[in-house]
CSV table of C-alpha atoms in Angstrom, one decimal:
chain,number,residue,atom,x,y,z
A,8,UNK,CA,-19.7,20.5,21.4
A,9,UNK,CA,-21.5,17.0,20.3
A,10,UNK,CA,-24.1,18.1,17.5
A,11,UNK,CA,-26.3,14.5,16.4
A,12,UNK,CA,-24.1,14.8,13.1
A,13,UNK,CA,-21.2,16.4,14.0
A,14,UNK,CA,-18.2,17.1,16.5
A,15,UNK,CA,-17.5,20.8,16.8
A,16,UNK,CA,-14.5,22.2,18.2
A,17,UNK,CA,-14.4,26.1,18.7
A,18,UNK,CA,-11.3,28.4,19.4
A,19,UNK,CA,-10.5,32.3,19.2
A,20,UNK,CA,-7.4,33.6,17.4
A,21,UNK,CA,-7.1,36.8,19.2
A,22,UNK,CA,-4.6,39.6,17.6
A,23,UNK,CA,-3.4,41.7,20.3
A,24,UNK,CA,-0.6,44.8,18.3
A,25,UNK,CA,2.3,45.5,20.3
A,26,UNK,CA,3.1,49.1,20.4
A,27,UNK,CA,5.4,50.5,18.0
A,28,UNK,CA,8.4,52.5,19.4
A,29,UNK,CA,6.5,56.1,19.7
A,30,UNK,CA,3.4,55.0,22.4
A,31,UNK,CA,1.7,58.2,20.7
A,32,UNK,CA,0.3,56.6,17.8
A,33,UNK,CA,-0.8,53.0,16.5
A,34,UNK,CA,-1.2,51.8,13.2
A,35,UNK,CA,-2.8,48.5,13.7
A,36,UNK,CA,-6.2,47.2,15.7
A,37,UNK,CA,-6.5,44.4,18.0
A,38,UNK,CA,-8.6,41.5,16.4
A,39,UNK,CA,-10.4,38.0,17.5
A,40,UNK,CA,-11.8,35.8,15.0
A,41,UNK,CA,-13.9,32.8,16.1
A,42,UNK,CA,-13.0,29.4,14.3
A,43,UNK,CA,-15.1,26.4,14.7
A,44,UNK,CA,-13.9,22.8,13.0
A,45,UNK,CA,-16.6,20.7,12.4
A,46,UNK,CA,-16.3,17.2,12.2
A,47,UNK,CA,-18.8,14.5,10.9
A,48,UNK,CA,-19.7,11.4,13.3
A,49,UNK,CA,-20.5,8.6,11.2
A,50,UNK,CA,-17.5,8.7,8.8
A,51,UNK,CA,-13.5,8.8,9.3
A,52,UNK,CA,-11.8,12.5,8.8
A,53,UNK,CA,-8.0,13.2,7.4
A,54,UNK,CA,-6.0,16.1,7.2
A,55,UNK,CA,-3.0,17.3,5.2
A,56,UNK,CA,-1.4,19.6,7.6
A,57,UNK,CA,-2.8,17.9,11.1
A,58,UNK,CA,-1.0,14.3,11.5
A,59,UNK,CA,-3.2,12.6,14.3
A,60,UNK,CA,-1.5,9.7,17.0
A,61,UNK,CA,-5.0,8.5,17.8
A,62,UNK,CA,-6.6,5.8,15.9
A,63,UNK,CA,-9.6,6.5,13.7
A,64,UNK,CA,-12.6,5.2,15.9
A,65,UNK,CA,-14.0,3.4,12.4
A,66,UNK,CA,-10.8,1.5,12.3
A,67,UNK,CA,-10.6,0.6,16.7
A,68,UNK,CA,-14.3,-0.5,15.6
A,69,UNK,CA,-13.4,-3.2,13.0
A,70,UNK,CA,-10.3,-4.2,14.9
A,71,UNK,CA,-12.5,-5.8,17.3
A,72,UNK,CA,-15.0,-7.7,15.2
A,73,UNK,CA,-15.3,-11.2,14.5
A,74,UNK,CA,-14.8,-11.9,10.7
A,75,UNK,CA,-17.5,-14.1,9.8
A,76,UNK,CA,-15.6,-16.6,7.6
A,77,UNK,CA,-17.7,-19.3,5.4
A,78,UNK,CA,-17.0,-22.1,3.2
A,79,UNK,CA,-19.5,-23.9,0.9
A,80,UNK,CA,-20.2,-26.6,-1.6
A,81,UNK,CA,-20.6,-25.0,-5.0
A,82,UNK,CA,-22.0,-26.0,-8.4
A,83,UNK,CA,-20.0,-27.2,-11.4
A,84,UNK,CA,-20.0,-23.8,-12.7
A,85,UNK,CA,-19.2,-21.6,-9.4
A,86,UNK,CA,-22.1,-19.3,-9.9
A,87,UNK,CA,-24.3,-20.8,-6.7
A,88,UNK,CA,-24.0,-22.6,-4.2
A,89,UNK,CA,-24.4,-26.3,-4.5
A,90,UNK,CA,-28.3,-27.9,-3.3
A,91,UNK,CA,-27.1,-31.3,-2.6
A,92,UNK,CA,-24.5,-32.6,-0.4
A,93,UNK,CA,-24.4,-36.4,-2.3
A,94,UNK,CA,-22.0,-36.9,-4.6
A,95,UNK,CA,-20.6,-40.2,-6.7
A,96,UNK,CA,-16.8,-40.9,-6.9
A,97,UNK,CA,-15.6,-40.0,-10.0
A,98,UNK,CA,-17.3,-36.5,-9.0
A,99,UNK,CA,-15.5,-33.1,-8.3
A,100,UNK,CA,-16.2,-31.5,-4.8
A,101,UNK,CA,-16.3,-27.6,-5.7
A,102,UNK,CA,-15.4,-25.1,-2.2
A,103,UNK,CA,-15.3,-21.4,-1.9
A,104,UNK,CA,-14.3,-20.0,1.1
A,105,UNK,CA,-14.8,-16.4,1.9
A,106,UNK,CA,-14.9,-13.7,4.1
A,107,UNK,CA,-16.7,-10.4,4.7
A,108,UNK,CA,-14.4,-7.6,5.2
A,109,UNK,CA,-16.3,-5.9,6.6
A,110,UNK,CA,-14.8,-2.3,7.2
A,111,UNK,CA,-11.4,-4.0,7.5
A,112,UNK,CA,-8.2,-3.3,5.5
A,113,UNK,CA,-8.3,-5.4,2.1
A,114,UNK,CA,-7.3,-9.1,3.8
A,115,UNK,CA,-6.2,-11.9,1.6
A,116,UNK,CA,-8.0,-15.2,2.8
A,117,UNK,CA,-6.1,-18.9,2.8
A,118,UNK,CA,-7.2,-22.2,3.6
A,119,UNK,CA,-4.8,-23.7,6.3
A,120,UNK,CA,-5.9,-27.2,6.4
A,121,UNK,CA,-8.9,-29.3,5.8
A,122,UNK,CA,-9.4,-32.4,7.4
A,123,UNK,CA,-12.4,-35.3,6.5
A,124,UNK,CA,-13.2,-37.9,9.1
A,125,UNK,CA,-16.0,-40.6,9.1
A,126,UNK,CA,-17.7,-38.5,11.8
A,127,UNK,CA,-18.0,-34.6,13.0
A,128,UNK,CA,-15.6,-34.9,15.5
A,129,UNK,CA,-12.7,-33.9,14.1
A,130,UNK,CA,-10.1,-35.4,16.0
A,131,UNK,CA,-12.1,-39.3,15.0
A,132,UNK,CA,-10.3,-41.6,13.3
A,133,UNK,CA,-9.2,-42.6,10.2
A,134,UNK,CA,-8.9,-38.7,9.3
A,135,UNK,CA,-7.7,-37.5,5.8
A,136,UNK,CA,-6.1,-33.8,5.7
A,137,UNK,CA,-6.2,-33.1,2.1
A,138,UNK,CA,-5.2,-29.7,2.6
A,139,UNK,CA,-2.4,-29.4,5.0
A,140,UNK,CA,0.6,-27.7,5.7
A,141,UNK,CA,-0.4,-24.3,5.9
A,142,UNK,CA,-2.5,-24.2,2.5
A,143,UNK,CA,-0.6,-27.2,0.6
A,144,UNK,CA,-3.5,-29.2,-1.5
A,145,UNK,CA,-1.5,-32.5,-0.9
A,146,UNK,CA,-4.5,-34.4,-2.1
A,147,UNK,CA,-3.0,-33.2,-5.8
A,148,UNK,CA,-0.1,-35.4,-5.3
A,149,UNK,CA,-2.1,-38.5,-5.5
A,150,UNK,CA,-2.2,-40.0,-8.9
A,151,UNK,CA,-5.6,-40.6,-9.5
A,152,UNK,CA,-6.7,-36.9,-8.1
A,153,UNK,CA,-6.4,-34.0,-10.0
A,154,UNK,CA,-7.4,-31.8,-7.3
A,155,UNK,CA,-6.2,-27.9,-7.0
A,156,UNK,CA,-6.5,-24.6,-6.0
A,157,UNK,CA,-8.9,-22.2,-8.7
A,158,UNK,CA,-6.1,-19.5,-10.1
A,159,UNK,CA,-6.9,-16.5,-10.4
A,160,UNK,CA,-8.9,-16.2,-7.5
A,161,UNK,CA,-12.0,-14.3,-8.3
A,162,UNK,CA,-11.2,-11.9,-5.6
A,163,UNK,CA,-8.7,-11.7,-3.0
A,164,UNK,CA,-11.4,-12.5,0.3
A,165,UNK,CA,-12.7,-15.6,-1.6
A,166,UNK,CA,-10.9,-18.9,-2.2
A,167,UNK,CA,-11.6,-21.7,-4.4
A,168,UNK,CA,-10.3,-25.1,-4.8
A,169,UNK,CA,-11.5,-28.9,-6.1
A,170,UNK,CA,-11.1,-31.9,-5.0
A,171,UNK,CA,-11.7,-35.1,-6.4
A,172,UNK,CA,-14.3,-37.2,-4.5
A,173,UNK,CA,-13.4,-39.8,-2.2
A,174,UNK,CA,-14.8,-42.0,1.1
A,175,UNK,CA,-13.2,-43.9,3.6
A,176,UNK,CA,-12.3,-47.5,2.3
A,177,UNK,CA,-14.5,-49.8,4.5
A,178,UNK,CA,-16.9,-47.4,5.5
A,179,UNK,CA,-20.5,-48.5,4.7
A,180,UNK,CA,-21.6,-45.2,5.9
A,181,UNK,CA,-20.1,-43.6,3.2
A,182,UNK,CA,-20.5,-40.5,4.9
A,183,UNK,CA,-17.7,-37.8,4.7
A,184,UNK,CA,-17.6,-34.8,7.3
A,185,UNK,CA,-14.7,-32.4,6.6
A,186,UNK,CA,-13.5,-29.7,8.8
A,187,UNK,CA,-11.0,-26.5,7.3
A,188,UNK,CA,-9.4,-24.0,8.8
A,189,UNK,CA,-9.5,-20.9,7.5
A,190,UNK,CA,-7.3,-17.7,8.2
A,191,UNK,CA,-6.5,-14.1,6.4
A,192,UNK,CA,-3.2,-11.8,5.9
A,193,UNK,CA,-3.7,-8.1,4.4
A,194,UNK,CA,-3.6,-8.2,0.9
A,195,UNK,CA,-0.7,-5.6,0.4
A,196,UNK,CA,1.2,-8.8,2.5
A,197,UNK,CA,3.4,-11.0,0.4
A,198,UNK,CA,2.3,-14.7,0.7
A,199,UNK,CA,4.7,-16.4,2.7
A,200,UNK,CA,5.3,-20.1,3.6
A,201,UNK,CA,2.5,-20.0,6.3
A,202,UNK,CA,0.0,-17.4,4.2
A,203,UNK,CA,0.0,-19.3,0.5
A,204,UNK,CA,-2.5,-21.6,-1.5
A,205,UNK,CA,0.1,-24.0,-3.1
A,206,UNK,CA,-1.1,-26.8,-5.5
A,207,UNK,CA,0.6,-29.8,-7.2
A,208,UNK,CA,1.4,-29.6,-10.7
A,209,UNK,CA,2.0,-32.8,-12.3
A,210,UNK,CA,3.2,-31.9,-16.0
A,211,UNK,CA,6.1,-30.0,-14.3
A,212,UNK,CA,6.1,-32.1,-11.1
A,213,UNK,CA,6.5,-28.9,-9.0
A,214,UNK,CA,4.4,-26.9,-6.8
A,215,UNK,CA,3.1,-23.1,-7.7
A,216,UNK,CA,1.2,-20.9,-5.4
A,217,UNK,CA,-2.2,-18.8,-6.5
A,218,UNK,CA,-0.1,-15.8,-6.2
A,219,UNK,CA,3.6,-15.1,-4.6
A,220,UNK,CA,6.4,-16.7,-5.5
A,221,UNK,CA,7.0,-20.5,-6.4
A,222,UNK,CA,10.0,-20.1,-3.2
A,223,UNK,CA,6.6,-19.9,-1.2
A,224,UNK,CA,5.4,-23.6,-2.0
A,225,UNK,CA,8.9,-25.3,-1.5
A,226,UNK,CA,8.2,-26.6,2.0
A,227,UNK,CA,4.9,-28.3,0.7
A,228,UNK,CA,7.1,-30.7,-0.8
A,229,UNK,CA,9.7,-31.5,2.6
A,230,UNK,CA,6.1,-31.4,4.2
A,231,UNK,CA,7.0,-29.0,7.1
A,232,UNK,CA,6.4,-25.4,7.0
């Protein structure tokens, strides 16, 4: 039965005494007990004893949304996000990407690549991927960038990184458009060479990764993963 709050399922557990040896006398009663399960709508249910093969309806739900990904210009300090979009070279670009979760499985989000080009089309030309490689921040490699991924992240769906600002040389435009590629992994999923934020570390001249281990970062530097 389908209550508005509530799934019932009823049964009877009927007790029926077989006859002892002698058919003259009995010593117990027949018995039926009715048993109704009642199970909320609008929330998942578990059991301890009762295993299920189905898949939780909550779960078949969230499998099949979009996540809403987002990335954004932020202030110096992180707490907002930045108001203008015009910066002088010299500057620091601040992005956090993010995702909401929704009613997903904690998810772990990475930056694959990010590419600026003198126009939105992102396939123009010149192009500049400063994050590439499946979440290598090449752009730290430069010398005269100190550009990186934020570590610790301040939670495992958001992802932040800076990057020193730059324009196209012999662009009077000046104007930048950049285009990333974002993607997730569950959390409880090691970071792997193609799920890893991996920046350039010039005092020890080596790569390290957010999290994971530094094995994870070693194709950023054959620049193939």
């Amino acid at each position: 039965q389908v209550t508005p709050d509530a799934l019932v399922y009823s049964t009877s557990l009927n007790y029926n005494p077989v006859p002892p040896g002698n058919p003259v006398i009995i010593r117990t009663s027949p018995a039926m007990v009715p048993i109704e399960c009642h199970y909320p709508r609008r929330d998942n249910v578990s059991s301890n004893v009762v295993k299920p093969t189905w898949v939780p309806f909550l779960s078949t739900l969230s499998s099949e949304e979009k996540l809403p990904f987002s990335l954004h210009l932020m202030n110096d300090d992180w707490s907002a996000e930045r108001a203008s979009t015009i910066f002088q070279l010299g500057e620091v670009l601040h992005f956090q990407a993010s995702v909401n979760m929704e009613n997903h499985a904690p998810l772990r989000l990475f930056v694959d690549n990010c590419v600026a080009t003198p126009t939105p089309d992102r396939s123009s030309s010149p192009q500049y991927a400063f994050i590439d490689f499946s979440g290598c921040l090449v752009d730290g490699q430069l010398d005269d960038a100190t550009s990186t991924f934020i570590s610790p992240r301040p939670r495992q769906d958001v992802l932040q990184f800076a990057v020193d600002a730059f324009k196209f040389a012999g662009d009077s435009s000046n104007l930048v458009y950049i285009t990333c590629q974002l993607k997730v992994s569950l959390a409880a999923q090691a970071p792997d060479p193609l799920n890893k934020a991996c920046s350039f570390n010039k005092a020890s001249n080596l790569w390290a990764p957010v999290e994971g281990t530094p094995d994870v970062c070693s194709c950023c530097e054959m620049r193939s993963c």
